[in-house]
Amino acid sequence: MRLLDWNYFSVSTSTVASGFDESALVARAQAGDMAAFSELVQHYDRRVFRMAKQITQNDDDAEDVLQETFMKAYTHLGDFHGNSKFYTWLVRIAVNEALMKLRKRRSDRTVPLDEPIDTGEDEVVREIAVWDQNPEDTYSREELAQLLDQAVQSLKPAYRTVFILRDIEEMSIEETAEALGLSISAVKSRLLRARLQLREKLTRQFKRKGDDAFAYL
Amino acid sequence: MLTCKQFLQELNDYLDETLDPQTRAELQKHVNECPNCWVVCDTTQKTLKVFKGMDPKPIPEDIHSRLWAALEKKMSHKGTSSC
């Protein structure tokens, strides 16, 4: 007998969209309701995969992270005591898995994750130009997604992970710090650097024609 | 009088609206009077907005299938007992 029936999910999609009750589903899953756990997976799998891919920059590693995250979540459901949101707990598992992949791959230590980080005191702002118009109106969703992906991928891992958790996954500064084992001030300085670097990259892409940089700082 | 460098150092908290009212007012005054900082602030805000507006793409079908196959196997081994 199939435990997970795709038809079940297609039927329940509207319920998930309209009345997703995370804590009720977690409680049911902890009581052994596999359909409830499956609904949690269904709700979060895209976000976990996106995050895994953005951190590892690799489909194979992202797939491993995706699987490991939900397998571990299932195995350790009893260890989740509701001190944070379930998704925050899930993200912590996924981030650990993704960083382990990254560390393994970077065993040559060319770009260690704990490399010295700029403090944010020497931020460089070169591109000072207003944006042409709303990028969503100029680019298709696919084109825009690709541009944004490329911009995030170009960040160093230390900045990228902070930006992904804080500004894409919309975790708080405190949650981001906890998930990455960093201090609040380290998260803040990395986040500033990441945001400004992304702003530079996107401004080069989206700036109004003829509105080039002028002196700054 | 706040400098552009000081403004930039506070930009995160300004954008995240986590500043006390007095500091926020000082930054607001600076951004209103400094065209460069206004542009940096505006384009950083737009940068964050464009990222927040992107929904995750669907997972490739083969990866999705393997995830569910793995979970199905895991759950069938564990049965219906709680953790």
PDB file of C-alpha atoms in Angstrom, chain A residues 2-4 6 9 30 32 34 37-38 41 45-47 49-50 63 66-67 71 74-75 77-78 121 123 125 128-129 131 141 144-145 148 152 163 166-167 188 191-192 195-196 199 202 214-217, chain B residues 4-5 8-9 11-13 15-16 36-40 43-44 46-60 62-64 66-68 70-72 74-76 78-83:
ATOM      1  CA  ARG A   2       1.304   3.438  -0.859  1.00  0.00           C
ATOM      2  CA  LEU A   3       1.623   5.517   2.243  1.00  0.00           C
ATOM      3  CA  LEU A   4       1.844   8.738   0.331  1.00  0.00           C
ATOM      4  CA  TRP A   6      -0.170  12.044  -4.793  1.00  0.00           C
ATOM      5  CA  PHE A   9      -2.032  16.086  -2.075  1.00  0.00           C
ATOM      6  CA  GLN A  30       4.214  13.880  16.376  1.00  0.00           C
ATOM      7  CA  GLY A  32       2.125   9.455  14.317  1.00  0.00           C
ATOM      8  CA  MET A  34       1.908  10.424   8.478  1.00  0.00           C
ATOM      9  CA  PHE A  37       3.847  15.085   8.203  1.00  0.00           C
ATOM     10  CA  SER A  38       3.424  14.698   4.451  1.00  0.00           C
ATOM     11  CA  VAL A  41       6.721  18.347   3.592  1.00  0.00           C
ATOM     12  CA  ASP A  45       9.778  21.281   0.208  1.00  0.00           C
ATOM     13  CA  ARG A  46      10.184  23.980  -2.466  1.00  0.00           C
ATOM     14  CA  ARG A  47      11.588  26.459   0.008  1.00  0.00           C
ATOM     15  CA  PHE A  49      15.178  22.921  -1.964  1.00  0.00           C
ATOM     16  CA  ARG A  50      15.637  26.540  -3.061  1.00  0.00           C
ATOM     17  CA  GLU A  63      18.768  17.022  -3.534  1.00  0.00           C
ATOM     18  CA  LEU A  66      16.383  18.120   0.720  1.00  0.00           C
ATOM     19  CA  GLN A  67      16.100  14.418   1.467  1.00  0.00           C
ATOM     20  CA  MET A  71      14.337  12.385   6.866  1.00  0.00           C
ATOM     21  CA  TYR A  74      10.794  12.855  10.596  1.00  0.00           C
ATOM     22  CA  THR A  75      13.203  10.888  12.756  1.00  0.00           C
ATOM     23  CA  LEU A  77      10.042  15.011  15.352  1.00  0.00           C
ATOM     24  CA  GLY A  78       9.846  14.101  19.025  1.00  0.00           C
ATOM     25  CA  GLU A 121      33.101  49.818   8.140  1.00  0.00           C
ATOM     26  CA  GLU A 123      31.461  49.470   2.620  1.00  0.00           C
ATOM     27  CA  VAL A 125      29.109  52.018  -2.867  1.00  0.00           C
ATOM     28  CA  ILE A 128      24.478  55.421  -7.571  1.00  0.00           C
ATOM     29  CA  ALA A 129      21.627  55.355 -10.010  1.00  0.00           C
ATOM     30  CA  TRP A 131      16.313  51.996 -11.219  1.00  0.00           C
ATOM     31  CA  ARG A 141       9.531  35.895 -14.012  1.00  0.00           C
ATOM     32  CA  LEU A 144      14.174  37.839 -13.211  1.00  0.00           C
ATOM     33  CA  ALA A 145      14.578  34.623 -11.221  1.00  0.00           C
ATOM     34  CA  LEU A 148      18.467  37.149  -8.889  1.00  0.00           C
ATOM     35  CA  VAL A 152      23.011  35.589  -4.932  1.00  0.00           C
ATOM     36  CA  PHE A 163      21.187  36.858   3.193  1.00  0.00           C
ATOM     37  CA  ARG A 166      17.284  36.715   6.679  1.00  0.00           C
ATOM     38  CA  ASP A 167      15.998  38.223   3.453  1.00  0.00           C
ATOM     39  CA  LYS A 188      24.264  42.180  11.032  1.00  0.00           C
ATOM     40  CA  LEU A 191      23.896  41.104   6.120  1.00  0.00           C
ATOM     41  CA  LEU A 192      24.837  44.707   5.431  1.00  0.00           C
ATOM     42  CA  ARG A 195      22.621  43.615   0.839  1.00  0.00           C
ATOM     43  CA  LEU A 196      24.965  46.291  -0.464  1.00  0.00           C
ATOM     44  CA  ARG A 199      22.258  46.259  -4.569  1.00  0.00           C
ATOM     45  CA  LEU A 202      21.191  44.664  -9.441  1.00  0.00           C
ATOM     46  CA  PHE A 214      28.466  59.996  -9.533  1.00  0.00           C
ATOM     47  CA  ALA A 215      30.903  60.388  -6.684  1.00  0.00           C
ATOM     48  CA  TYR A 216      29.955  58.899  -3.385  1.00  0.00           C
ATOM     49  CA  LEU A 217      31.652  58.515  -0.026  1.00  0.00           C
TER      50      LEU A 217
ATOM     51  CA  CYS B   4      27.021  59.336   4.641  1.00  0.00           C
ATOM     52  CA  LYS B   5      29.289  56.677   6.119  1.00  0.00           C
ATOM     53  CA  LEU B   8      25.368  53.494   5.593  1.00  0.00           C
ATOM     54  CA  GLN B   9      26.394  51.732   8.787  1.00  0.00           C
ATOM     55  CA  LEU B  11      21.161  51.230   6.846  1.00  0.00           C
ATOM     56  CA  ASN B  12      20.164  47.697   7.897  1.00  0.00           C
ATOM     57  CA  ASP B  13      18.417  48.805  11.057  1.00  0.00           C
ATOM     58  CA  LEU B  15      15.415  49.375   6.541  1.00  0.00           C
ATOM     59  CA  ASP B  16      14.366  46.781   9.117  1.00  0.00           C
ATOM     60  CA  ASN B  36      23.161  59.837  -2.945  1.00  0.00           C
ATOM     61  CA  CYS B  37      22.024  58.212   0.279  1.00  0.00           C
ATOM     62  CA  TRP B  38      18.431  58.495  -0.870  1.00  0.00           C
ATOM     63  CA  VAL B  39      19.308  56.509  -4.007  1.00  0.00           C
ATOM     64  CA  VAL B  40      21.281  53.894  -2.062  1.00  0.00           C
ATOM     65  CA  THR B  43      17.639  50.814  -4.416  1.00  0.00           C
ATOM     66  CA  THR B  44      18.558  48.646  -1.411  1.00  0.00           C
ATOM     67  CA  LYS B  46      13.959  47.641  -3.967  1.00  0.00           C
ATOM     68  CA  THR B  47      16.625  44.933  -3.931  1.00  0.00           C
ATOM     69  CA  LEU B  48      15.065  43.377  -0.849  1.00  0.00           C
ATOM     70  CA  LYS B  49      11.574  43.727  -2.264  1.00  0.00           C
ATOM     71  CA  VAL B  50      12.409  41.998  -5.525  1.00  0.00           C
ATOM     72  CA  PHE B  51      13.942  39.045  -3.670  1.00  0.00           C
ATOM     73  CA  LYS B  52      11.032  38.761  -1.261  1.00  0.00           C
ATOM     74  CA  GLY B  53       8.603  38.711  -4.162  1.00  0.00           C
ATOM     75  CA  MET B  54      10.089  35.604  -5.736  1.00  0.00           C
ATOM     76  CA  ASP B  55       8.263  32.371  -5.032  1.00  0.00           C
ATOM     77  CA  PRO B  56      10.386  29.222  -5.066  1.00  0.00           C
ATOM     78  CA  LYS B  57      10.300  27.358  -8.358  1.00  0.00           C
ATOM     79  CA  PRO B  58       8.822  23.853  -8.462  1.00  0.00           C
ATOM     80  CA  ILE B  59      11.282  21.107  -7.616  1.00  0.00           C
ATOM     81  CA  PRO B  60      12.333  19.137 -10.715  1.00  0.00           C
ATOM     82  CA  ASP B  62      12.711  13.480 -10.774  1.00  0.00           C
ATOM     83  CA  ILE B  63      14.106  15.023  -7.579  1.00  0.00           C
ATOM     84  CA  HIS B  64      10.608  15.351  -6.195  1.00  0.00           C
ATOM     85  CA  ARG B  66      12.970  10.511  -5.245  1.00  0.00           C
ATOM     86  CA  LEU B  67      12.212  12.609  -2.156  1.00  0.00           C
ATOM     87  CA  TRP B  68       8.790  11.047  -1.777  1.00  0.00           C
ATOM     88  CA  ALA B  70      12.702   7.994   0.254  1.00  0.00           C
ATOM     89  CA  LEU B  71      10.157   9.368   2.717  1.00  0.00           C
ATOM     90  CA  GLU B  72       7.698   6.626   1.916  1.00  0.00           C
ATOM     91  CA  LYS B  74      11.313   5.756   5.864  1.00  0.00           C
ATOM     92  CA  MET B  75       7.740   6.009   7.058  1.00  0.00           C
ATOM     93  CA  SER B  76       6.912   2.443   6.188  1.00  0.00           C
ATOM     94  CA  LYS B  78       8.816   3.351  11.189  1.00  0.00           C
ATOM     95  CA  GLY B  79       5.137   2.446  11.001  1.00  0.00           C
ATOM     96  CA  THR B  80       2.666   4.647  12.755  1.00  0.00           C
ATOM     97  CA  SER B  81       4.449   4.977  16.078  1.00  0.00           C
ATOM     98  CA  SER B  82       5.280   8.451  17.301  1.00  0.00           C
ATOM     99  CA  CYS B  83       8.880   9.593  17.798  1.00  0.00           C
TER     100      CYS B  83
END
